Coordinates of C-alpha atoms and ligand atoms in Angstrom, one line a residue:
M8 CA -17.0 1.8 17.2
R9 CA -16.8 -0.8 14.4
A10 CA -15.7 1.9 12.0
A11 CA -13.1 3.3 14.4
I12 CA -11.6 -0.2 15.0
E13 CA -11.3 -0.8 11.3
A14 CA -9.7 2.6 10.6
H15 CA -7.3 2.2 13.4
D16 CA -6.2 -1.3 12.2
A17 CA -5.6 0.2 8.8
G18 CA -3.1 2.5 10.3
A19 CA -5.1 5.7 10.8
D20 CA -5.0 8.0 13.9
V21 CA -8.6 7.7 15.1
A22 CA -10.8 9.4 17.6
L23 CA -14.5 8.7 18.6
V24 CA -16.8 11.5 19.6
S25 CA -20.0 10.6 21.4
K26 CA -22.6 12.7 23.1
I27 CA -23.2 9.9 25.6
H28 CA -20.9 7.2 26.9
P29 CA -20.3 4.9 24.0
T30 CA -21.7 1.9 25.8
R31 CA -24.9 3.9 26.4
S32 CA -25.4 4.1 22.6
H33 CA -28.9 3.0 21.6
S34 CA -27.5 -0.1 19.9
G35 CA -27.3 -1.5 23.4
A36 CA -31.1 -1.6 23.4
A37 CA -31.2 -4.1 20.5
E38 CA -32.7 -7.3 21.8
G39 CA -33.5 -9.9 19.1
G40 CA -30.4 -10.5 17.2
I41 CA -28.2 -10.0 14.1
N42 CA -28.7 -11.6 10.7
A43 CA -26.1 -13.7 8.9
A44 CA -26.5 -16.8 6.7
L45 CA -24.3 -19.0 8.9
G46 CA -26.5 -22.0 8.1
N47 CA -26.4 -23.3 11.6
A48 CA -30.1 -23.9 12.0
S49 CA -31.0 -24.8 8.4
E50 CA -29.6 -24.8 4.8
D51 CA -29.0 -21.1 4.4
D52 CA -26.8 -19.0 2.2
P53 CA -26.1 -15.3 1.4
E54 CA -28.2 -15.5 -1.7
K55 CA -31.3 -16.5 0.2
H56 CA -30.6 -13.7 2.7
S57 CA -30.2 -11.3 -0.1
F58 CA -33.5 -12.3 -1.7
D59 CA -35.4 -12.0 1.6
T60 CA -33.9 -8.5 2.1
V61 CA -34.7 -7.4 -1.4
K62 CA -38.3 -8.6 -1.1
G63 CA -38.6 -7.2 2.5
S64 CA -37.5 -3.8 1.2
D65 CA -40.5 -3.9 -1.2
Y66 CA -37.8 -3.8 -3.9
L67 CA -36.6 -0.3 -3.0
G68 CA -33.3 -1.6 -1.5
D69 CA -30.2 -1.3 -3.7
Q70 CA -29.3 -4.8 -4.6
D71 CA -25.6 -4.3 -4.9
A72 CA -25.4 -3.1 -1.3
I73 CA -27.7 -5.9 -0.1
E74 CA -25.5 -8.5 -1.7
I75 CA -22.4 -7.0 0.0
L76 CA -24.2 -7.0 3.3
C77 CA -25.3 -10.6 3.0
N78 CA -22.0 -11.9 1.6
E79 CA -19.9 -10.2 4.2
A80 CA -22.2 -10.8 7.2
P81 CA -21.1 -14.4 8.2
D82 CA -17.4 -13.5 8.5
D83 CA -18.3 -10.2 10.2
V84 CA -20.3 -12.2 12.8
Y85 CA -17.5 -14.7 13.4
Q86 CA -15.2 -11.7 13.9
L87 CA -17.5 -10.4 16.6
E88 CA -17.5 -13.9 18.1
H89 CA -13.7 -14.1 18.1
W90 CA -13.6 -10.7 19.8
G91 CA -15.7 -12.2 22.6
A92 CA -19.4 -11.8 21.7
V93 CA -21.1 -14.5 23.7
F94 CA -23.9 -15.7 21.3
S95 CA -26.5 -18.2 22.4
R96 CA -25.6 -21.8 21.3
T97 CA -27.1 -24.8 19.5
D98 CA -26.9 -28.1 21.4
D99 CA -23.7 -29.0 19.5
G100 CA -22.0 -25.7 20.4
R101 CA -22.5 -23.6 17.3
I102 CA -24.0 -20.1 17.2
A103 CA -27.8 -20.5 17.5
Q104 CA -30.1 -18.8 15.0
R105 CA -33.7 -18.0 15.5
P106 CA -36.5 -17.3 12.9
F107 CA -37.3 -13.6 12.4
G108 CA -40.0 -11.8 10.4
A109 CA -39.9 -12.3 6.6
A110 CA -36.8 -14.4 6.7
G111 CA -37.1 -17.6 4.8
E112 CA -34.6 -19.4 7.1
P113 CA -33.8 -19.1 10.8
R114 CA -30.8 -16.8 10.5
T115 CA -30.9 -14.4 13.4
A116 CA -27.9 -15.0 15.7
Y117 CA -28.6 -13.8 19.2
A118 CA -27.3 -13.5 22.7
A119 CA -30.6 -14.3 24.6
D120 CA -32.6 -11.1 24.2
I121 CA -29.7 -8.7 25.0
T122 CA -27.8 -9.0 21.7
G123 CA -27.1 -5.2 21.3
H124 CA -25.9 -4.9 24.8
V125 CA -23.4 -7.8 24.3
L126 CA -22.1 -6.4 20.9
V127 CA -21.7 -2.8 22.2
H128 CA -19.6 -4.0 25.1
V129 CA -17.5 -6.3 23.0
L130 CA -16.8 -3.4 20.6
Y131 CA -16.0 -1.0 23.5
E132 CA -13.5 -3.5 24.8
Q133 CA -11.8 -3.5 21.4
V134 CA -11.8 0.3 21.4
M135 CA -10.1 0.2 24.8
K136 CA -7.6 -2.5 23.8
R137 CA -6.5 -0.2 21.0
D138 CA -6.4 2.7 23.3
L139 CA -8.4 4.9 20.9
K140 CA -9.1 8.5 21.9
V141 CA -12.7 8.8 23.0
Y142 CA -14.3 12.3 23.3
E143 CA -17.0 11.1 25.6
E144 CA -19.9 13.4 26.3
F145 CA -19.0 15.8 23.5
F146 CA -22.0 16.9 21.5
V147 CA -21.2 17.4 17.9
W148 CA -23.2 20.4 16.6
K149 CA -21.6 21.3 13.3
L150 CA -19.4 19.7 10.7
V151 CA -16.5 21.8 9.4
E152 CA -16.5 22.2 5.6
H153 CA -13.5 23.9 4.1
E154 CA -12.1 23.8 0.6
D155 CA -15.0 21.6 -0.5
R156 CA -14.3 18.8 1.9
C157 CA -15.3 17.9 5.4
Q158 CA -12.3 18.6 7.7
G159 CA -13.7 18.0 11.2
V160 CA -16.4 18.7 13.7
I161 CA -17.3 21.5 16.2
A162 CA -18.6 20.0 19.4
W163 CA -20.0 21.3 22.7
N164 CA -18.2 19.8 25.7
L165 CA -21.1 18.6 27.9
L166 CA -19.1 18.1 31.1
D167 CA -17.2 21.4 31.2
G168 CA -19.0 23.6 28.7
G169 CA -17.4 25.4 25.8
L170 CA -16.9 24.6 22.1
A171 CA -14.2 22.3 20.9
T172 CA -13.0 22.0 17.3
I173 CA -11.7 18.6 16.3
G174 CA -9.9 18.6 12.9
A175 CA -9.9 15.4 10.9
K176 CA -9.1 14.4 7.3
T177 CA -12.2 12.3 7.3
V178 CA -15.3 12.2 9.4
I179 CA -17.7 9.2 9.7
L180 CA -21.2 10.0 10.9
T181 CA -22.6 7.1 12.9
T182 CA -25.1 9.0 14.9
G183 CA -28.1 6.6 14.8
G184 CA -31.8 7.1 14.2
A185 CA -34.4 9.8 14.7
G186 CA -37.2 8.0 16.4
R187 CA -37.7 10.9 18.8
L188 CA -39.5 12.7 16.1
Y189 CA -42.5 10.6 17.3
T190 CA -44.3 10.3 20.6
G191 CA -44.7 6.5 20.6
T192 CA -41.2 5.3 19.9
T193 CA -38.8 2.5 20.9
N194 CA -35.9 5.0 20.5
A195 CA -34.0 6.6 23.4
Y196 CA -33.9 10.3 24.1
A197 CA -30.6 10.5 22.3
C198 CA -32.1 9.4 18.9
T199 CA -32.6 12.8 17.4
G200 CA -31.0 12.4 14.0
D201 CA -28.2 14.8 14.6
G202 CA -25.8 13.5 12.0
M203 CA -28.4 13.4 9.2
A204 CA -29.3 17.0 9.8
Q205 CA -25.7 18.1 10.0
A206 CA -25.0 16.5 6.6
L207 CA -28.1 18.0 5.2
R208 CA -27.0 21.5 6.3
L209 CA -23.8 21.1 4.2
G210 CA -25.8 20.3 1.1
V211 CA -25.6 16.5 1.3
A212 CA -28.8 14.7 0.2
L213 CA -30.9 12.6 2.5
E214 CA -32.4 9.5 0.9
D215 CA -35.8 7.9 1.4
M216 CA -36.7 10.0 4.4
E217 CA -40.4 9.1 4.2
M218 CA -39.5 5.5 5.2
M219 CA -40.0 5.4 9.0
Q220 CA -40.6 1.9 10.2
F221 CA -43.3 1.2 12.7
H222 CA -42.5 -1.8 14.8
P223 CA -45.6 -4.0 15.5
T224 CA -44.9 -4.8 19.1
T225 CA -44.2 -1.8 21.3
L226 CA -45.5 -1.6 24.8
A227 CA -48.2 0.8 25.6
P228 CA -47.9 3.6 26.7
T229 CA -44.1 4.0 26.9
G230 CA -43.2 2.6 23.5
V231 CA -40.6 0.2 25.0
L232 CA -39.8 -2.5 22.4
I233 CA -41.0 -6.1 22.8
T234 CA -38.6 -8.0 20.6
E235 CA -39.6 -9.7 17.4
G236 CA -37.7 -12.6 19.0
C237 CA -41.0 -13.3 20.9
R238 CA -42.7 -14.1 17.6
G239 CA -39.6 -15.9 16.4
E240 CA -40.0 -18.2 19.4
G241 CA -43.7 -18.7 18.5
A242 CA -45.8 -16.0 20.2
Y243 CA -49.2 -15.2 18.8
L244 CA -50.9 -11.9 18.0
L245 CA -54.6 -11.8 19.1
N246 CA -57.4 -9.3 18.7
S247 CA -60.1 -8.6 21.2
D248 CA -62.0 -11.7 20.0
G249 CA -59.0 -13.9 20.8
D250 CA -58.4 -14.4 17.0
R251 CA -55.0 -14.8 15.4
F252 CA -56.0 -12.0 13.0
L253 CA -52.9 -12.3 10.8
K254 CA -54.6 -15.2 9.1
N255 CA -56.5 -12.5 7.2
Y256 CA -53.4 -10.5 6.2
A257 CA -50.5 -12.9 5.9
P258 CA -51.9 -16.4 6.0
N259 CA -48.6 -18.2 5.3
A260 CA -46.1 -16.3 7.4
M261 CA -48.6 -15.3 10.1
E262 CA -46.8 -13.6 13.0
L263 CA -43.5 -13.8 11.0
A264 CA -44.6 -11.6 8.2
S265 CA -42.7 -8.4 7.6
R266 CA -43.1 -5.5 10.0
D267 CA -44.9 -3.2 7.7
V268 CA -47.5 -5.8 7.0
I269 CA -48.1 -6.7 10.6
S270 CA -48.2 -3.0 11.8
R271 CA -50.8 -2.3 9.2
A272 CA -52.8 -5.4 10.2
E273 CA -52.7 -4.3 13.8
Q274 CA -53.7 -0.7 13.1
T275 CA -56.6 -2.0 11.0
E276 CA -57.8 -4.3 13.8
I277 CA -57.5 -1.4 16.3
D278 CA -59.2 1.1 13.9
E279 CA -62.1 -1.3 13.2
G280 CA -62.8 -1.8 16.9
R281 CA -61.1 -5.2 17.5
G282 CA -58.4 -3.8 19.6
V283 CA -58.0 -3.8 23.4
D284 CA -57.7 -0.3 24.7
G285 CA -55.9 0.8 21.6
N286 CA -53.7 -2.3 21.5
V287 CA -53.6 -5.9 20.4
L288 CA -52.3 -8.7 22.5
L289 CA -49.0 -10.6 22.2
D290 CA -49.5 -14.0 23.7
L291 CA -46.5 -16.0 24.9
R292 CA -48.2 -18.2 27.5
H293 CA -48.2 -21.4 25.4
L294 CA -44.4 -21.2 25.1
G295 CA -44.2 -22.1 28.8
A296 CA -42.3 -20.6 31.7
E297 CA -39.1 -22.5 31.0
K298 CA -38.6 -21.1 27.4
I299 CA -39.7 -17.6 28.4
L300 CA -37.2 -17.5 31.3
E301 CA -34.4 -18.9 29.2
R302 CA -34.7 -17.0 25.9
L303 CA -37.0 -14.0 26.6
H304 CA -36.0 -13.1 30.2
G305 CA -35.4 -9.4 29.4
T306 CA -38.8 -9.2 27.6
R307 CA -40.6 -10.6 30.7
E308 CA -38.8 -8.1 32.9
L309 CA -39.7 -5.2 30.6
S310 CA -43.4 -6.1 30.5
M311 CA -43.6 -6.6 34.2
V312 CA -41.8 -3.3 35.0
F313 CA -43.5 -1.1 32.4
A314 CA -46.9 -2.7 32.0
G315 CA -47.4 -4.8 35.1
V316 CA -47.9 -7.8 33.0
D317 CA -46.2 -11.2 33.5
P318 CA -46.2 -12.9 30.0
I319 CA -46.0 -16.3 31.6
H320 CA -49.5 -15.7 32.8
E321 CA -51.0 -12.9 30.7
P322 CA -50.8 -11.6 27.1
I323 CA -48.8 -8.4 26.6
P324 CA -50.7 -5.3 25.2
V325 CA -48.7 -4.0 22.2
R326 CA -49.2 -1.6 19.3
P327 CA -47.2 -0.2 16.4
G328 CA -44.6 2.4 17.4
A329 CA -41.9 4.4 15.5
H330 CA -38.8 2.3 15.5
Y331 CA -36.3 2.6 12.7
H332 CA -35.4 5.0 10.0
M333 CA -34.7 3.3 6.7
G334 CA -33.8 6.7 5.3
G335 CA -30.7 8.7 6.0
V336 CA -27.6 10.2 4.6
D337 CA -27.2 9.1 0.9
T338 CA -24.0 7.0 0.7
D339 CA -22.3 4.6 -1.7
V340 CA -21.3 1.1 -0.6
W341 CA -18.1 2.5 1.1
G342 CA -20.1 4.9 3.2
R343 CA -18.9 7.9 1.1
T344 CA -21.3 10.9 0.8
S345 CA -21.3 13.5 -1.9
L346 CA -19.0 15.7 0.2
E347 CA -15.4 14.6 0.1
G348 CA -14.1 13.4 3.5
L349 CA -17.6 12.9 4.9
Y350 CA -18.8 9.3 5.4
A351 CA -21.9 7.8 7.1
A352 CA -22.8 4.3 8.3
G353 CA -25.4 2.6 10.5
E354 CA -28.9 3.9 11.0
C355 CA -28.0 7.5 10.1
A356 CA -27.0 6.4 6.6
C357 CA -29.0 5.1 3.7
V358 CA -26.8 2.9 1.6
S359 CA -29.7 1.5 1.0
V360 CA -30.0 -2.1 2.2
H361 CA -33.5 -1.7 3.8
G362 CA -35.3 0.2 1.1
A363 CA -38.9 0.7 2.1
N364 CA -38.9 -1.8 5.0
R365 CA -36.1 -3.2 7.1
L366 CA -36.0 -6.8 8.2
G367 CA -35.5 -7.4 11.9
G368 CA -31.8 -8.3 12.6
N369 CA -30.5 -6.6 9.5
A370 CA -29.8 -3.2 11.2
L371 CA -27.2 -4.5 13.6
M372 CA -25.6 -6.3 10.7
E373 CA -25.5 -3.1 8.7
T374 CA -23.8 -1.2 11.5
I375 CA -21.1 -3.8 11.6
T376 CA -20.5 -4.5 7.9
F377 CA -20.9 -0.9 6.6
G378 CA -19.2 0.5 9.7
K379 CA -16.2 -1.7 8.8
R380 CA -16.3 -0.6 5.2
A381 CA -16.6 3.1 5.9
G382 CA -13.7 2.8 8.4
A383 CA -11.5 1.1 5.8
H384 CA -12.2 3.7 3.1
A385 CA -12.0 6.7 5.4
A386 CA -8.6 5.5 6.7
D387 CA -7.3 4.9 3.2
W388 CA -8.3 8.4 2.2
A389 CA -6.8 9.9 5.3
L390 CA -3.6 8.1 4.9
T391 CA -3.1 9.0 1.2
H392 CA -4.2 12.7 1.3
T393 CA -3.1 16.0 2.5
T394 CA -3.3 17.8 5.8
V395 CA -6.2 19.3 7.7
T396 CA -7.0 23.0 7.8
V397 CA -9.8 24.3 9.9
P398 CA -10.1 28.1 9.5
E399 CA -10.3 30.0 12.7
S400 CA -13.5 31.6 11.5
A401 CA -15.3 28.2 11.7
E402 CA -15.3 28.1 15.5
A403 CA -15.7 31.9 15.9
D404 CA -18.8 31.8 13.7
A405 CA -20.2 28.9 15.7
Q406 CA -19.4 30.7 19.0
H407 CA -21.2 33.8 17.8
E408 CA -24.3 31.8 16.8
L409 CA -24.3 30.0 20.1
Q410 CA -24.0 33.2 22.0
E411 CA -27.0 34.7 20.2
L412 CA -29.0 31.7 21.3
L413 CA -27.9 31.9 24.9
D414 CA -28.4 35.6 25.1
R415 CA -32.0 35.3 24.1
D416 CA -34.3 35.9 27.1
D417 CA -37.8 36.1 25.7
G418 CA -39.3 33.2 23.7
E419 CA -40.6 29.7 23.9
R420 CA -38.7 26.8 25.6
P421 CA -37.8 23.9 23.4
W422 CA -40.0 21.4 25.2
S423 CA -43.4 22.6 23.9
I424 CA -42.2 22.7 20.3
R425 CA -40.6 19.3 20.7
N426 CA -43.7 17.7 22.1
E427 CA -45.9 19.2 19.4
L428 CA -43.6 18.0 16.7
A429 CA -43.6 14.4 18.1
E430 CA -47.4 14.3 18.7
T431 CA -48.3 15.7 15.2
M432 CA -45.8 13.5 13.4
H433 CA -47.5 10.5 15.1
E434 CA -50.9 11.8 14.2
N435 CA -50.2 12.9 10.6
F436 CA -47.3 10.8 9.4
G437 CA -47.8 7.4 11.0
V438 CA -48.6 3.9 9.9
F439 CA -51.3 5.1 7.4
R440 CA -50.8 8.3 5.5
R441 CA -53.4 10.6 4.0
E442 CA -52.5 13.4 1.5
E443 CA -54.4 16.1 3.5
Q444 CA -52.8 15.1 6.8
M445 CA -49.3 15.1 5.3
R446 CA -50.0 18.6 3.9
R447 CA -51.3 19.7 7.3
Q448 CA -48.1 18.3 8.8
E449 CA -46.0 20.3 6.3
E450 CA -47.7 23.5 7.5
I451 CA -47.4 22.5 11.2
V452 CA -43.6 21.8 10.8
D453 CA -43.2 25.2 9.0
G454 CA -45.0 26.9 11.9
L455 CA -42.8 25.1 14.4
H456 CA -39.7 26.2 12.5
E457 CA -40.9 29.8 12.8
R458 CA -41.4 29.4 16.6
Y459 CA -38.0 27.7 16.8
E460 CA -36.4 30.9 15.6
Q461 CA -37.4 32.4 18.9
V462 CA -36.6 29.4 21.1
V463 CA -35.1 30.3 24.5
V464 CA -32.5 28.4 26.5
E465 CA -33.2 29.2 30.1
D466 CA -30.1 27.4 31.5
K467 CA -27.1 29.6 30.8
G468 CA -24.7 27.4 32.6
D469 CA -21.7 25.4 31.2
I470 CA -22.1 22.1 33.0
F471 CA -24.5 19.4 31.6
N472 CA -26.6 22.1 30.0
N473 CA -29.4 19.8 28.7
D474 CA -31.6 22.7 28.0
L475 CA -29.0 23.9 25.4
T476 CA -28.4 20.5 23.7
Q477 CA -32.1 19.7 23.6
A478 CA -32.7 23.0 21.8
L479 CA -30.0 22.1 19.3
E480 CA -31.5 18.7 18.8
L481 CA -34.9 20.2 18.2
G482 CA -33.4 22.2 15.3
F483 CA -32.1 19.0 13.8
M484 CA -35.4 17.2 14.2
L485 CA -37.4 20.0 12.6
D486 CA -35.2 19.9 9.5
L487 CA -35.6 16.2 9.2
A488 CA -39.4 16.4 9.6
S489 CA -39.5 18.8 6.7
C490 CA -37.6 16.3 4.6
M491 CA -39.8 13.4 5.6
V492 CA -43.0 15.1 4.9
I493 CA -42.1 16.5 1.4
A494 CA -40.8 13.0 0.4
G495 CA -44.0 11.4 1.7
I496 CA -46.3 13.7 -0.2
E497 CA -44.4 13.2 -3.4
R498 CA -44.2 9.4 -3.2
K499 CA -47.7 8.8 -4.6
E500 CA -47.9 5.1 -4.1
S501 CA -47.9 2.5 -1.2
R502 CA -44.6 0.8 -0.7
G503 CA -43.2 -0.8 2.5
A504 CA -43.6 1.6 5.4
H505 CA -45.2 4.3 3.2
A506 CA -48.9 3.3 3.1
R507 CA -51.4 5.5 1.4
P508 CA -54.5 3.2 1.3
Y509 CA -56.9 6.0 0.7
D510 CA -55.5 7.5 -2.5
F511 CA -52.6 5.3 -3.8
P512 CA -53.2 1.9 -2.3
D513 CA -50.8 0.0 -4.7
R514 CA -47.1 -0.1 -5.3
D515 CA -46.3 1.7 -8.6
D516 CA -43.1 0.4 -10.0
E517 CA -43.5 2.2 -13.3
N518 CA -43.3 5.6 -11.6
Y519 CA -41.8 5.1 -8.1
L520 CA -39.3 2.4 -8.2
R521 CA -36.7 5.0 -7.3
H522 CA -35.3 6.7 -4.2
T523 CA -36.4 10.1 -2.9
L524 CA -33.4 12.5 -2.3
V525 CA -34.0 15.6 -0.3
T526 CA -31.5 18.5 -0.1
M527 CA -31.9 21.8 1.7
E528 CA -31.7 25.0 -0.3
N529 CA -32.1 28.4 1.4
G530 CA -33.7 26.7 4.3
A531 CA -36.3 24.9 2.3
P532 CA -36.3 21.2 1.4
R533 CA -36.0 20.3 -2.3
L534 CA -36.9 16.9 -3.7
G535 CA -35.0 14.9 -6.2
W536 CA -34.9 11.2 -7.2
K537 CA -32.4 8.5 -7.8
P538 CA -32.7 5.1 -9.5
V539 CA -32.7 1.8 -7.5
T540 CA -29.7 -0.4 -8.3
M541 CA -30.9 -3.8 -9.4
T542 CA -28.6 -6.8 -9.9
K543 CA -30.6 -10.0 -10.0
W544 CA -34.1 -9.6 -8.7
Q545 CA -37.0 -8.0 -10.7
P546 CA -39.9 -6.7 -8.6
M547 CA -42.6 -9.2 -7.9
E548 CA -45.9 -9.1 -5.9
R549 CA -45.0 -9.2 -2.3
T550 CA -47.1 -11.6 -0.2
Y551 CA -46.3 -13.5 3.0
Ligands
LIG605 C1 -35.3 -1.0 21.1 C2 -34.6 -1.4 19.8 C3 -34.3 -2.7 19.6 C4 -33.7 -3.1 18.4 N1 -33.4 -4.4 18.1 C5 -32.7 -4.7 17.0 C6 -32.3 -6.1 16.8 O1 -32.5 -7.0 17.6 N2 -31.6 -6.4 15.7 C7 -31.3 -5.4 14.7 O2 -30.6 -5.7 13.8 N3 -31.6 -4.1 15.0 C8 -32.3 -3.8 16.1 N4 -32.7 -2.5 16.3 C9 -32.1 -1.4 15.4 C10 -30.6 -1.2 15.7 O3 -30.4 -1.5 17.0 C11 -30.2 0.2 15.4 O4 -30.6 0.5 14.1 C12 -28.7 0.3 15.5 O5 -28.2 -0.3 16.7 C13 -28.2 1.7 15.4 O6 -26.8 1.8 15.6 P1 -26.0 3.0 15.2 O7 -24.6 2.7 15.6 O8 -26.3 3.5 13.9 O9 -26.6 4.1 16.3 P2 -26.6 4.2 17.8 O10 -26.3 2.9 18.5 O11 -27.8 4.9 18.2 O12 -25.4 5.1 18.2 C14 -25.4 6.5 17.9 C15 -24.1 7.1 18.5 O13 -24.0 8.4 17.9 C16 -23.7 9.3 19.0 N5 -24.3 10.6 18.6 C17 -25.5 10.9 18.2 N6 -25.6 12.2 18.0 C18 -24.5 12.8 18.4 C19 -23.9 14.1 18.4 N7 -24.7 15.2 18.0 N8 -22.7 14.3 18.9 C20 -21.9 13.3 19.3 N9 -22.4 12.0 19.3 C21 -23.6 11.8 18.8 C22 -24.4 8.7 20.2 O14 -23.8 9.2 21.4 C23 -24.2 7.2 20.0 O15 -22.9 6.8 20.5 C24 -33.3 -2.1 17.4 C25 -33.6 -0.8 17.7 C26 -34.3 -0.4 18.9 C27 -34.6 1.0 19.1

C-alpha cells in the first residue's frame, strides 16, 4: 500500500492486487512497533540506528541500504503520523519510543501493542482517499514476462473463479514472508512466499534464503507471537530453576539481546533439560497490572485466549518459532530486480537491511521506506517508457496448466505434503543446523517435489476454491525450501540466524562475508554469491 500511494502520487495509474483483503495483510499482526531515530526518548540519531542494524545483521546487511533506511525512517514515520497513525505518546505529547532488542537507544515507536493494525488501516485509508483500484481477493499465480521485461500478472479470481490477466508496465512484489514453511510459526496462513517463488521462476535470484529468523517468544503450541515489547517493558526470561538464564549468554543486554542470541539461549536451556514442557517462561508479573493493561493489553489477551495464562498472575510459556525471512528477492536500493519492470519490497525482498538477523521494529520500517522507494522508481519507469504487451499465449498457457491440475483425479491432496514440509523444516532446518540434517532435508524436499507432481485438487469449483490456491501455494513453498536448504548447506559458518554449532561454530568473515544467491535452472536450485556492501563499519566481534 505504501508503494502504491507513492506511485500514484508520482502520477502513475496504479492498481493493488491482494489475495486477501488488504487490511487482513499480515502486517496487521505486528505488535511491538517501528524503528526510527526520532530521539524522543534519548539522544538518538540515524548513525546509531545504522550501527545497531549493521551489528544486529551480524555484518551481513548491506550498509548502503541500512543507511538509507535509518536516514529516511524519521521523516517516513512523521508522514505516517500526519496521515493519522495514532502512536502512543510521551508525557509531553511526542511519539513515545520503547527499548527493543539489540537497540542501543529506545527507538521503537508504537501504538500500544497493535502497531501493525494501526499502520495498515492508516495506509488503507490513504488508498481509499486516492480511489486506487484494488483487485481484492485475486490470487496472483504467475508473472508475465515478455520481451525481457515483466509486463503484468496472471491471477485467479477467488470470488468468481477464472483467470484474469492484468497488464502493467511495472510490477512491485510486496507479498510478505514464508513462515508457513514451518510448523511452529508466528505467520498467518497467507504467508507462503508466493512472490519470491514467482520471481525465482522467471530467473530472478533469491538472496540469503538460509536466513530464517526464529523469534524467542512464541506461545506454545500455536506459535502466536508474544511481542518483544514485553521485554522492552522489562519482562524477564526464566528457566525451570527460576533463573534469568540470559546472564550466561548475554550478560549486558540480558533480555534485550538480539533475537538470534536469545533463541539459541532458550533452545540450549530446553535441550539441556532446564525448560518447562519444551518452553521457557516469560515473566511480566513484576511490571504490575497497571502497566500490563496499559501497554501490553493485546499480549495479555492473546496469552489468556491461547494459553489460558493471565500474565498479571503467571509467567507465559514461550519458545522459539519461525518468524521472519531475512532472505528474499534480490533487489537494489530502489527495489529493482534483475528483470526489467519487476520490483520487490517488504519482507519478500532482500535489499538487504537485515543481513543474517533482523532487529525487532526494523521490518515495518523497511516496508514503509523501501515500499515508498520502489513505488517512486516503478512510477518513474512506467511514466517514461513504452506500452504494455501481454501476448495472448500467456493466459492460454496458464489456463492449460491449470486445467491439467484440475483434471487430475488420482493423487495426493496438498495437505499431507504441506504438513510434512512444515514439520521436517522445523526438525531439520531450525534454530540449530547440522550438516546431515540439512542434507536429509534436501532429500525430503526433493521427494515432496516428486509427490507434488501428482497432487490432486478435489474441489473443482470456481468459488473460493481454497483447495486450488493451497495447492499452488504449496508449489511455491517447495521451491523456496529447496533454495533455503542448498544455501544453508553451503554457508559453512555460524552467522546470525544460521547456527552450525556442531561443525562450524564461528563466523568466518574471510570466506563467508557474502550473500548467497539462488537461482532456479531446469527446476534445480543453483547457488551463487554476492559481496556485502560496506560503507563505514568493519566486522567486529558481536557481543551483547
Ligand atoms: C506476529 C508478527 C508480529 C510482528 N511484529 C513486528 C513489529 O512489531 N515490528 C516490525 O518491524 N516487524 C514486525 N513483524 C514483521 C513485519 O510485520 C512483517 O515483516 C511485515 O509486516 C511484512 O509486510 P509486507 O508488506 O512485506 O507483507 P504482508 O503484510 O504479509 O502483506 C503481504 C500482502 O501480499 C499479498 N499477497 C501475498 N501473496 C499473494 C498472491 N499470490 N497474490 C496476491 N496477493 C498476495 C497478501 O494478500 C498481502 O496483502 C512481525 C511479524 C509477525 C508475523
